[in-house]
mmCIF file of C-alpha atoms and ligand atoms in Angstrom:
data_model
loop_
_atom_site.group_PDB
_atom_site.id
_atom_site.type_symbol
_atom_site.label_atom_id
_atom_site.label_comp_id
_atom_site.label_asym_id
_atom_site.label_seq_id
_atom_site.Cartn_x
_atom_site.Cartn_y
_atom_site.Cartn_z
ATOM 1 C CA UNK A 229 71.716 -5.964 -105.157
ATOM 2 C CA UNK A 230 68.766 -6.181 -102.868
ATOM 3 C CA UNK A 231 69.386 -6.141 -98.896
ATOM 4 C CA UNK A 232 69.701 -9.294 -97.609
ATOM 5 C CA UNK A 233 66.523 -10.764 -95.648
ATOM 6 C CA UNK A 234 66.397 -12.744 -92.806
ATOM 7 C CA UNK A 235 68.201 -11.680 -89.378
ATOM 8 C CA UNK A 236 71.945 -11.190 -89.424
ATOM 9 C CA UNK A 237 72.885 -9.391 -86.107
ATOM 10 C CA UNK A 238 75.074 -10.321 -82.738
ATOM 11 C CA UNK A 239 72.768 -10.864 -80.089
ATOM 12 C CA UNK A 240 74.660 -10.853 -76.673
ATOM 13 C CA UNK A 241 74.310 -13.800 -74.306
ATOM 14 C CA UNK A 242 73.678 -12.391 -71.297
ATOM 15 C CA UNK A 243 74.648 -15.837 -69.290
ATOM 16 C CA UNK A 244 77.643 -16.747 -70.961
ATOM 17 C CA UNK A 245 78.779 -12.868 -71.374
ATOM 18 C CA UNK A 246 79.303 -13.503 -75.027
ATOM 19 C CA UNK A 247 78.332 -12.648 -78.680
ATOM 20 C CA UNK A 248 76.522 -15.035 -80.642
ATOM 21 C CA UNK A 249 76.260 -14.290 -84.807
ATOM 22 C CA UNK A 250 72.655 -14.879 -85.808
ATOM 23 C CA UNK A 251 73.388 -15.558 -89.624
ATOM 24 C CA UNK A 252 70.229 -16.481 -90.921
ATOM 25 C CA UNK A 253 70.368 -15.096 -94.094
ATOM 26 C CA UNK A 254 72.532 -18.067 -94.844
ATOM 27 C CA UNK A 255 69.871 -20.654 -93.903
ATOM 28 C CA UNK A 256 68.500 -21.912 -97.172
ATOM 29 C CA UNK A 257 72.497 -21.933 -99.426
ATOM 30 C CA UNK A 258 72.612 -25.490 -100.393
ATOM 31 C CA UNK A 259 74.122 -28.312 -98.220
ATOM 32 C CA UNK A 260 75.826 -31.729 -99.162
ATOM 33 C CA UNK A 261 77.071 -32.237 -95.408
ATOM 34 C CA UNK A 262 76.713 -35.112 -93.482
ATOM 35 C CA UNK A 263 72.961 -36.875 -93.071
ATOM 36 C CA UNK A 264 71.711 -38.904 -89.899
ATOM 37 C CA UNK A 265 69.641 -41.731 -90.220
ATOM 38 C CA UNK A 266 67.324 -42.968 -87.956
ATOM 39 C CA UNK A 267 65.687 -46.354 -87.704
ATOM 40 C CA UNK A 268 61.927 -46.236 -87.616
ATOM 41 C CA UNK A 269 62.073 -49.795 -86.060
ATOM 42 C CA UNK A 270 60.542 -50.580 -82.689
ATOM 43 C CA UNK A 271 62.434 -50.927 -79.686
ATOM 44 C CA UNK A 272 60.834 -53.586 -77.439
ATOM 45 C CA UNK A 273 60.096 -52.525 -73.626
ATOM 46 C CA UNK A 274 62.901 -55.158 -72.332
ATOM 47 C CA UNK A 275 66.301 -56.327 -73.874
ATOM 48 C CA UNK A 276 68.394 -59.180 -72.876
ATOM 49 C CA UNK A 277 71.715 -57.376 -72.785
ATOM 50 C CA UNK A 278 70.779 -54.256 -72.044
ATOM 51 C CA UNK A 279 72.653 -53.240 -69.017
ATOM 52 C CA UNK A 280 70.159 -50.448 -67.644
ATOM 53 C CA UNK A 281 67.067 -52.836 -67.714
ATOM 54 C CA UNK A 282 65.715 -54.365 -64.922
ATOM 55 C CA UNK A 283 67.390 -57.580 -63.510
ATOM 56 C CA UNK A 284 70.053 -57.456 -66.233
ATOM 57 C CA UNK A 285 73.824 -57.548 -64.915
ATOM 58 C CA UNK A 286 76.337 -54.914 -65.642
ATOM 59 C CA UNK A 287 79.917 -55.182 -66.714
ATOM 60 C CA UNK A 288 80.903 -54.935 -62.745
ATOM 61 C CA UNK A 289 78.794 -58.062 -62.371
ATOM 62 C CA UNK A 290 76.508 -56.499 -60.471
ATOM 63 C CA UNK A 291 72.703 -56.899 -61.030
ATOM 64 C CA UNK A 292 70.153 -54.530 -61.295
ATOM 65 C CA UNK A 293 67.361 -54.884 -59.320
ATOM 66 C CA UNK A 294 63.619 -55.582 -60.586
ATOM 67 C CA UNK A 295 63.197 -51.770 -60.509
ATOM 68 C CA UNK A 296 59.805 -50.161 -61.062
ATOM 69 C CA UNK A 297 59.799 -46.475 -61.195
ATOM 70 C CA UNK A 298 63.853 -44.497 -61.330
ATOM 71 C CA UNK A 299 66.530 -46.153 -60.235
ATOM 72 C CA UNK A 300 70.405 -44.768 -59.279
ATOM 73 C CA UNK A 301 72.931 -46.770 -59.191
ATOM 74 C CA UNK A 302 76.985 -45.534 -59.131
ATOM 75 C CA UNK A 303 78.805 -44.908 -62.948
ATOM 76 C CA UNK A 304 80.577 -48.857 -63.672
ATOM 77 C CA UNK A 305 82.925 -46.417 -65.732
ATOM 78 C CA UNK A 306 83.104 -43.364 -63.679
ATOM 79 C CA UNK A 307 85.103 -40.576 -64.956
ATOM 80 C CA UNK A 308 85.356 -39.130 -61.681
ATOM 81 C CA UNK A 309 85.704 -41.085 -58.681
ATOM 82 C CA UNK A 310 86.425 -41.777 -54.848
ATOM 83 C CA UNK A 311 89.036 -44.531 -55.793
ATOM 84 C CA UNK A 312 91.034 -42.542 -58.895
ATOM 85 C CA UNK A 313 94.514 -43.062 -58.486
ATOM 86 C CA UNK A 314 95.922 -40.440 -55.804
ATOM 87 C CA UNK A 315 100.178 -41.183 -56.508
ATOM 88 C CA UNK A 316 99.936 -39.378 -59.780
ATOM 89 C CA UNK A 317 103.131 -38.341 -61.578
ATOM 90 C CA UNK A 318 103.750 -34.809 -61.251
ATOM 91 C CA UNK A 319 103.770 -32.684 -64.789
ATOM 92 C CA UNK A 320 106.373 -30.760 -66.282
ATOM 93 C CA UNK A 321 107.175 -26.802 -65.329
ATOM 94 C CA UNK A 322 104.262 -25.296 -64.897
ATOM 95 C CA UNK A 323 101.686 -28.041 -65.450
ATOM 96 C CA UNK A 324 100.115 -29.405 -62.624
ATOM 97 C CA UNK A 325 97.034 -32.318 -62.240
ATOM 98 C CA UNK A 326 95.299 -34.040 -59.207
ATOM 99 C CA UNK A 327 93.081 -36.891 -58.430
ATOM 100 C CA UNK A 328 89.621 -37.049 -60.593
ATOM 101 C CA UNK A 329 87.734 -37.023 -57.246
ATOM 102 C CA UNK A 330 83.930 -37.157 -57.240
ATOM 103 C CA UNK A 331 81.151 -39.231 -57.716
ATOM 104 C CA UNK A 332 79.413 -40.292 -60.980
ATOM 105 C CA UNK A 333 75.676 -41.968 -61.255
ATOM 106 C CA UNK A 334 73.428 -43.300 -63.862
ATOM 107 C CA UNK A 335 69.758 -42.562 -63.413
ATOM 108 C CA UNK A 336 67.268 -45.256 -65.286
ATOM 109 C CA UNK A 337 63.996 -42.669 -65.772
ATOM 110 C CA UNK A 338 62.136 -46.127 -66.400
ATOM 111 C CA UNK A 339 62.547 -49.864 -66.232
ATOM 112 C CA UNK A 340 60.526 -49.500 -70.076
ATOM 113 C CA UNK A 341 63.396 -49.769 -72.481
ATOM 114 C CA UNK A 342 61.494 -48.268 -75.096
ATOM 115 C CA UNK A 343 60.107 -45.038 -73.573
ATOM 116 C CA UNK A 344 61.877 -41.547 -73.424
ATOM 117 C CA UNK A 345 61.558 -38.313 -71.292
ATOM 118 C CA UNK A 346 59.297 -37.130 -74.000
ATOM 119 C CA UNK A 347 56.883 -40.077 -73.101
ATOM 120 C CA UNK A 348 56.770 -40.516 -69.694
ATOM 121 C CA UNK A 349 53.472 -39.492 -67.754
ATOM 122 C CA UNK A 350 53.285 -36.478 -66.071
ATOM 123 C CA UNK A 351 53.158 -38.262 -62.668
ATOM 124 C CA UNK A 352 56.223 -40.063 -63.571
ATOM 125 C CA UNK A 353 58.309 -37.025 -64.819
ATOM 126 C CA UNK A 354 57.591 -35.282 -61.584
ATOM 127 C CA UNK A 355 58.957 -38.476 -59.710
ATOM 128 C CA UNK A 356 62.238 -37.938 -61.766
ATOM 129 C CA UNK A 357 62.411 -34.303 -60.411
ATOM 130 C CA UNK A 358 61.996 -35.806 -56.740
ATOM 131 C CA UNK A 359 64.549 -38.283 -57.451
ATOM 132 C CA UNK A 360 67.208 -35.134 -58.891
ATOM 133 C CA UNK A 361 66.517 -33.284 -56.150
ATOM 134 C CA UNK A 362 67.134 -35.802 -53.382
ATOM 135 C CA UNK A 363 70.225 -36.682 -55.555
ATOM 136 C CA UNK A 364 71.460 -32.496 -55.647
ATOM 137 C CA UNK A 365 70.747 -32.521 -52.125
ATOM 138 C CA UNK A 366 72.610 -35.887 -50.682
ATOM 139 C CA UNK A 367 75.586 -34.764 -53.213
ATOM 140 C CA UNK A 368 75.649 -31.284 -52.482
ATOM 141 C CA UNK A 369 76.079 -32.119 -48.274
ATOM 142 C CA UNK A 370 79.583 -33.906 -49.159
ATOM 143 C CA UNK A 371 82.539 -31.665 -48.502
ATOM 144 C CA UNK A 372 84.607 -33.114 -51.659
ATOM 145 C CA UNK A 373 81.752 -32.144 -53.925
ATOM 146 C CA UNK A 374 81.563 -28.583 -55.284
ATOM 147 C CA UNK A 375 79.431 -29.038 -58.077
ATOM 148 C CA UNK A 376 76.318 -31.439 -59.067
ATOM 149 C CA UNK A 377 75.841 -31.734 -62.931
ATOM 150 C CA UNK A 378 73.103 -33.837 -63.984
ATOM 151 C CA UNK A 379 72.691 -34.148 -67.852
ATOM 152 C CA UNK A 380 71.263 -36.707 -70.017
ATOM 153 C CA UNK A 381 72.344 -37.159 -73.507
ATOM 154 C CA UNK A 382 69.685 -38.139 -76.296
ATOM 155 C CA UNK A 383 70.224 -39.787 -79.593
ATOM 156 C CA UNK A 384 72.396 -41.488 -82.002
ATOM 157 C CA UNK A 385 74.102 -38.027 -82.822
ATOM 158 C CA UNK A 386 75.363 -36.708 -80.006
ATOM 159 C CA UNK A 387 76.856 -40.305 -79.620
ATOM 160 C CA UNK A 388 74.294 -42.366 -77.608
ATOM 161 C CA UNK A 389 73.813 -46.203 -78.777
ATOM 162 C CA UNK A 390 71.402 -47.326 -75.998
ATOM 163 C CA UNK A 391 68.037 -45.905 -75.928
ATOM 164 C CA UNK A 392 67.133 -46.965 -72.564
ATOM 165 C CA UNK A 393 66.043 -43.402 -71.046
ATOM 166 C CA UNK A 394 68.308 -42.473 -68.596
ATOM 167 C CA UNK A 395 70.705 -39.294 -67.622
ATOM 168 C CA UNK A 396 73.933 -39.437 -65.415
ATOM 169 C CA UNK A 397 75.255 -36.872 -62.851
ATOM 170 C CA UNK A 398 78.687 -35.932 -62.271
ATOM 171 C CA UNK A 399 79.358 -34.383 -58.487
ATOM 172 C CA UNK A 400 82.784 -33.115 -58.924
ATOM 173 C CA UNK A 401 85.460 -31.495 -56.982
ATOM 174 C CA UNK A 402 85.374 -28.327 -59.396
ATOM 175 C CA UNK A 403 82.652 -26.494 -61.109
ATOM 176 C CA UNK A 404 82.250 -26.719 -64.706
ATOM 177 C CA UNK A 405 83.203 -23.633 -66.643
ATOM 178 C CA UNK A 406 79.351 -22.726 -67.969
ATOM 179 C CA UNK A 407 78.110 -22.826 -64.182
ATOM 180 C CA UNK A 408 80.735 -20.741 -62.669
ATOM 181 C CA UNK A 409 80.421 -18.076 -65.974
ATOM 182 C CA UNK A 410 76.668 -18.012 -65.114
ATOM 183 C CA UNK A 411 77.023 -17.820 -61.265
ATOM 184 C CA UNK A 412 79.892 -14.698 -61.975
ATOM 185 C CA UNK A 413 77.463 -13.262 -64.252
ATOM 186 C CA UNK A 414 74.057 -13.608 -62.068
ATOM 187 C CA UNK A 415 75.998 -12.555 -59.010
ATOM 188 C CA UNK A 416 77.306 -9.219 -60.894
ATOM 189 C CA UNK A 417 73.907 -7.997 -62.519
ATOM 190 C CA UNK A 418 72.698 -8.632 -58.692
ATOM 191 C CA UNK A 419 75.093 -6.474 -57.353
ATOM 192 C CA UNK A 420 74.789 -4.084 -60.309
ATOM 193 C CA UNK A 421 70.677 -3.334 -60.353
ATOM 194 C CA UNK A 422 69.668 -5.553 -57.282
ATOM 195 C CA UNK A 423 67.461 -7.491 -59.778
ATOM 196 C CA UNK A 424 67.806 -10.965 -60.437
ATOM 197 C CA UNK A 425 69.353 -12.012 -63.913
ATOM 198 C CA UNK A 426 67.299 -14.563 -65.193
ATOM 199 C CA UNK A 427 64.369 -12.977 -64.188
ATOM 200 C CA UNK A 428 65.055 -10.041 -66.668
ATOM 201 C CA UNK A 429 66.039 -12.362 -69.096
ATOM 202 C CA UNK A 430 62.253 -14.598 -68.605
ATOM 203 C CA UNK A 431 60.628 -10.547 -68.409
ATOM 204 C CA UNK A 432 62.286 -9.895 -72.213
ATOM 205 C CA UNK A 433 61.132 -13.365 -73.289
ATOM 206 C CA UNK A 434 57.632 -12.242 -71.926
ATOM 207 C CA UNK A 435 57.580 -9.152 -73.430
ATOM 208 C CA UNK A 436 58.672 -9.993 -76.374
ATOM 209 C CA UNK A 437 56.271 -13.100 -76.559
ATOM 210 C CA UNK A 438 57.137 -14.966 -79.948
ATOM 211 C CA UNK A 439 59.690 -17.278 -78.456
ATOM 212 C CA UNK A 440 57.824 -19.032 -75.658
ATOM 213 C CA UNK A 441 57.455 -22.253 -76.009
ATOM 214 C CA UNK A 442 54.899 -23.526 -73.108
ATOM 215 C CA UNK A 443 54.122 -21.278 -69.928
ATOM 216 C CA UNK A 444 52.256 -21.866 -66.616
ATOM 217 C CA UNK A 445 51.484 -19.682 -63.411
ATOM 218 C CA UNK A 446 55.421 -21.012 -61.954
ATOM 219 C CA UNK A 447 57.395 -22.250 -64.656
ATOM 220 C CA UNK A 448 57.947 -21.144 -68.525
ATOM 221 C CA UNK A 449 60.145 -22.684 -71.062
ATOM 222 C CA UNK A 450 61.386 -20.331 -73.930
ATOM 223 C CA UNK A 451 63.635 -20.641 -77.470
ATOM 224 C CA UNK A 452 65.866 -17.448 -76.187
ATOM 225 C CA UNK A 453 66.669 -14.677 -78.141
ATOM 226 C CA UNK A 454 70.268 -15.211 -77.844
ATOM 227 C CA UNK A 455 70.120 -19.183 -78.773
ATOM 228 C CA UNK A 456 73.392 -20.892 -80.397
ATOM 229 C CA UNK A 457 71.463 -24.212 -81.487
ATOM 230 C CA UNK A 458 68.330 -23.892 -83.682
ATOM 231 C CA UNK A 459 66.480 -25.553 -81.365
ATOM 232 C CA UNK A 460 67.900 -24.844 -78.257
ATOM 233 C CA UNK A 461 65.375 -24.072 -75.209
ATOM 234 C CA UNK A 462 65.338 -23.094 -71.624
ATOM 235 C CA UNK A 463 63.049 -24.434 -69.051
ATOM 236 C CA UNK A 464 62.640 -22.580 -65.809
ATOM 237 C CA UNK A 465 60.769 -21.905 -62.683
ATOM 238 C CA UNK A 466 59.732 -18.359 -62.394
ATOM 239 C CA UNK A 467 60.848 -17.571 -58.914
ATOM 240 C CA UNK A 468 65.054 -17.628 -58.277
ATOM 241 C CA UNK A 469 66.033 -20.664 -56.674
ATOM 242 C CA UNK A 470 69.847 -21.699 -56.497
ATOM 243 C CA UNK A 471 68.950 -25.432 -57.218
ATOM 244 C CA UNK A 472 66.013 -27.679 -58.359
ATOM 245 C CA UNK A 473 65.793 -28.959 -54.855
ATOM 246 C CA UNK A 474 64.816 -25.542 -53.446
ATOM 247 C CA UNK A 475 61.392 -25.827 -55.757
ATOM 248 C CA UNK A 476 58.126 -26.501 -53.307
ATOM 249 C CA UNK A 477 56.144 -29.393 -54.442
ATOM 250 C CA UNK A 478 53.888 -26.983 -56.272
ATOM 251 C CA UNK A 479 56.518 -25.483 -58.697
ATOM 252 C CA UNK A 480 57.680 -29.114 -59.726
ATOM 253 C CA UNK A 481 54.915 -29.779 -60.539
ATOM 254 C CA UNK A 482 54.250 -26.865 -62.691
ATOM 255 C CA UNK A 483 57.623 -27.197 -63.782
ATOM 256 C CA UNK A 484 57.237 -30.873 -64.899
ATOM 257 C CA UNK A 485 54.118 -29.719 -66.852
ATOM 258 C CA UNK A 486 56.624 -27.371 -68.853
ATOM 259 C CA UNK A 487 59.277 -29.465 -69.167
ATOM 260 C CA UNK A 488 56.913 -32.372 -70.581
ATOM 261 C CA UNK A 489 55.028 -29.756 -73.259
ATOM 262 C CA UNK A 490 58.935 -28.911 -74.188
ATOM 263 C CA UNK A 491 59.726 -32.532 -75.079
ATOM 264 C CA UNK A 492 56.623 -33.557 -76.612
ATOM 265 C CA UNK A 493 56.982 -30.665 -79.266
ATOM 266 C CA UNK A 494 60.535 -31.399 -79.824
ATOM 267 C CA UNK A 495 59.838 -34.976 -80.753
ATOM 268 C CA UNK A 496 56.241 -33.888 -82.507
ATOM 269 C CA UNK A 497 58.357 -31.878 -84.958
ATOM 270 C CA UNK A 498 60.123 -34.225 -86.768
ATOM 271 C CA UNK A 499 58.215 -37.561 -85.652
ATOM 272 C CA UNK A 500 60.936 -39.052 -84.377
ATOM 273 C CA UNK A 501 62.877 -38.905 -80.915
ATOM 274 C CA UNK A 502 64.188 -35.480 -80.837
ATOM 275 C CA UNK A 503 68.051 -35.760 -79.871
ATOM 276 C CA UNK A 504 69.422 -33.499 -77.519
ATOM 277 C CA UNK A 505 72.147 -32.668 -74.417
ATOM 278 C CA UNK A 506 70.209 -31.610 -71.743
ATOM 279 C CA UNK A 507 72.289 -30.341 -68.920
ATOM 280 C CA UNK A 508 70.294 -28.629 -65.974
ATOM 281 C CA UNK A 509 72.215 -25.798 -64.224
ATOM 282 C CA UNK A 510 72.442 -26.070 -60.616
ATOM 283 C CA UNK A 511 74.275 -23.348 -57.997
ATOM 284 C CA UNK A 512 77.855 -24.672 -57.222
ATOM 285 C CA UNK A 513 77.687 -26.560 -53.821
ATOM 286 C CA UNK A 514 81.244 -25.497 -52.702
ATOM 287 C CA UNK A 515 80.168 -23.047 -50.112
ATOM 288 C CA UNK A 516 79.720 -19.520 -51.940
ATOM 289 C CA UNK A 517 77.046 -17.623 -51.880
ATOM 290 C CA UNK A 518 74.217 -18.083 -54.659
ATOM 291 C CA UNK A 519 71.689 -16.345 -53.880
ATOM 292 C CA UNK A 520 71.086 -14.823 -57.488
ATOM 293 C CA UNK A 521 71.754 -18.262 -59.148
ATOM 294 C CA UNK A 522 68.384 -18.969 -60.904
ATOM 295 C CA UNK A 523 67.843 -23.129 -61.684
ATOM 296 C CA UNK A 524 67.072 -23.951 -65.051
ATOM 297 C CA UNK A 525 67.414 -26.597 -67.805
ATOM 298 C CA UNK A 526 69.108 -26.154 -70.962
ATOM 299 C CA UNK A 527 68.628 -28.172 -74.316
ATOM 300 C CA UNK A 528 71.208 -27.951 -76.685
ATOM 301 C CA UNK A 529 69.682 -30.126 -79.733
ATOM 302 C CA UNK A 530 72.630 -30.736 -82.167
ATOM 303 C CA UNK A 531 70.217 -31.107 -84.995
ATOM 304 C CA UNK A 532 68.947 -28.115 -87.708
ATOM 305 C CA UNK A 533 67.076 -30.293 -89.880
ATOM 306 C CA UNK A 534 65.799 -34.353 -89.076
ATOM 307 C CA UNK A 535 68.883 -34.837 -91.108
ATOM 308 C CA UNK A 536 71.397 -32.475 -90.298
ATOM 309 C CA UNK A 537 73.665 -31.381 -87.697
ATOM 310 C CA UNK A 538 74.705 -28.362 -86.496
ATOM 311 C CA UNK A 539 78.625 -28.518 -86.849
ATOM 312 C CA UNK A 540 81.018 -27.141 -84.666
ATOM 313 C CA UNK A 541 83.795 -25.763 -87.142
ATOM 314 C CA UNK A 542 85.495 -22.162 -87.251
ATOM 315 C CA UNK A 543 83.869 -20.120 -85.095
ATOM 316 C CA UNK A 544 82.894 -21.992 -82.360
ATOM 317 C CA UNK A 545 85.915 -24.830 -82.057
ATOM 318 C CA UNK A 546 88.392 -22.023 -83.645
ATOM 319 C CA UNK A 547 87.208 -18.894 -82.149
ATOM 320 C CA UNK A 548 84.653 -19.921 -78.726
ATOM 321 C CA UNK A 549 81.476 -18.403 -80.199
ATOM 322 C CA UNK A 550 78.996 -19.802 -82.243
ATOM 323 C CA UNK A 551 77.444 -19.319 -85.305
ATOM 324 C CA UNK A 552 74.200 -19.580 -85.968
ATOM 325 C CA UNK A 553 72.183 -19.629 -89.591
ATOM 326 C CA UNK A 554 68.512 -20.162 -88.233
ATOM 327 C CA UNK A 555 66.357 -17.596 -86.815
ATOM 328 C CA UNK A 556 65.477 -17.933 -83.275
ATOM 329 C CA UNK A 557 61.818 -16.712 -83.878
ATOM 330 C CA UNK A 558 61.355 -18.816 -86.652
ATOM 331 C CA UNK A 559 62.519 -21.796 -84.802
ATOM 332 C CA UNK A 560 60.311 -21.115 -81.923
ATOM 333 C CA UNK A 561 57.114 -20.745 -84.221
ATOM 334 C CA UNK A 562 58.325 -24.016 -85.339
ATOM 335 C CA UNK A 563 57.778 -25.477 -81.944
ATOM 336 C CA UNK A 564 54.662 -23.609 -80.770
ATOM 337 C CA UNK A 565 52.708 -24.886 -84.039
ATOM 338 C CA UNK A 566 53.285 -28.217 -82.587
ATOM 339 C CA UNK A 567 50.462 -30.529 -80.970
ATOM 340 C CA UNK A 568 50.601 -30.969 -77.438
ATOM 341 C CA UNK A 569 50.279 -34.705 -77.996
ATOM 342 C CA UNK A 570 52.852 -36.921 -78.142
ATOM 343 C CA UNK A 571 52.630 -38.604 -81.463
ATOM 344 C CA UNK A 572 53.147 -42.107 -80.405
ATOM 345 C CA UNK A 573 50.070 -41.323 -78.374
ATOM 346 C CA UNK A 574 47.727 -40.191 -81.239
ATOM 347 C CA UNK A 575 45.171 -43.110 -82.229
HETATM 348 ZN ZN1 ZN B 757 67.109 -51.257 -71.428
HETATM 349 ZN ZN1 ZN B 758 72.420 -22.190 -68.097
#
């Protein structure tokens, strides 16, 4: 028996403090799972019933205004909210609940129904970034509000049935379990070496080199080395700041050049709209003290082949870490021998 090739190792994940089983050995056994299909017809820029395009009314009855750039508006369905019931029953023994308080917003990246992230100009993109940080900021500055998660899911398989591009934030009254393990974990290497976490994690990526996936003189975005999706990549600023609103006009924009290359590769690979979650990881705004809380956007891309998801089974719904069979450096060569042009765009 030869030794087995590939890379089959733990690598630790340095923001979630936990293992992560790079099995990649495993990546080419033969598969009769589940297939995605997607339809190569072509959305038009306006539908009749969509309710995120412009002038079209919602299920509250309200209309949406002739928008021409982003547009907010307040969740018709909120999951959290300022009018959730407050008389709630109380629990059994040792249970306990409380009122879903918060706030919860849809933002419309464009009135174009048929555009994505992945398209939008870079002009445009950096417009979005005002918009999140303005919404961060207004959020943040309510007493009720402790954290600001802004996400956008992407794609028929992670459960999306309207393509209009858009991403919703959730400004709760706690702070989601990823955020506070990444604030406990920046705020202890801090204390521990007085050097800023994600920075040393950007100076391996750099040092290393084969997993970064665009770079300018302020921002970087990189496939890490401790990556539990195939695909998964992190975009960043360079310098620590707690939020996206603490970036100067400068880093957006260098960050919106990042972010852009990012997407454009993603959906270059496969030639079709590249599904993802993409969550972007802002300092809790409950008061504490974040100073070593480093901004950045995560994409978690459920996808390991155009046709094939990445299931959560055993190890990760069972056990809390995952499993992954693809090789984060081969993945990220995947993306870097992308074009930097969209492919819709190509004449
Ligand atoms: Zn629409
Ligand atoms: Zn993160």
């Amino acid at each position: 028996m030869s030794e087995p090739v590939g890379t089959w190792e733990e690598r630790w994940h340095p923001l979630r403090e936990e293992w992560v089983i790079i099995a990649a050995h495993r990546q080419n056994r033969p598969w009769s799972g589940e297939t995605i299909a997607h339809s190569e017809e072509k959305e038009p820029e306006y539908v009749e019933d969509c309710y995120l395009c412009p002038r079209n009314s919602r299920v509250s009855g309200k209309s949406n205004p002739d928008y021409d750039s982003v547009f907010v508006f307040d969740n018709d369905h909120p999951c959290v909210g300022s009018n959730a019931p407050l008389n709630l029953a109380k629990p059994a023994g040792i249970y306990k609940n409380r009122a879903a308080d918060g706030i919860a917003r849809v933002v419309c990246y464009s009135p174009k129904h048929n555009l994505t992230l992945a398209e939008l100009e870079q002009r445009e993109v950096e417009n979005l970034l005002t918009t999140w940080q303005r919404q961060y900021t207004d959020l943040a500055a309510r007493p009720e509000i402790n954290h600001v998660l802004v996400f956008e899911n992407k794609g028929e398989a992670v459960g999306v049935s309207n393509p209009h591009p858009h991403c919703q934030i959730y400004a709760t009254n706690f702070v989601f379990k990823t955020i506070e393990t990444e604030a406990r974990a920046s705020a202890r290497h801090f204390s521990e070496t007085g050097r800023y976490l994600f920075q040393d994690i950007i100076s391996a990526e750099q040092t290393d080199g084969r997993r970064i996936i665009a770079e300018n003189e302020t921002a970087i975005a990189f496939l890490p080395y401790f990556a539990r999706y195939a695909y998964e990549v992190y975009v960043a600023p360079k310098r620590t700041h707690p939020s996206l609103a603490a970036l100067s006009d400068r880093e957006v924009a260098d960050f919106s050049e990042v972010l852009q290359a990012t997407l454009i590769r993603f959906d270059n690979l496969w030639q079709m709209p590249f599904p993802y979650v993409m969550p972007l990881h802002q300092a809790p705004t409950d008061g504490g003290n974040y100073e070593a809380f480093h901004f950045h956007i995560e994409f978690h891309p459920p996808l390991r082949k155009p046709n094939l998801l990445k299931y959560l089974a055993g190890p990760e719904i069972g056990g809390g870490n995952f499993l992954s069979d693809t090789s984060p450096e081969e993945k990220a060569l995947e993306l870097q021998m992308q074009s930097p042009i969209h492919y819709k765009h190509k004449t």
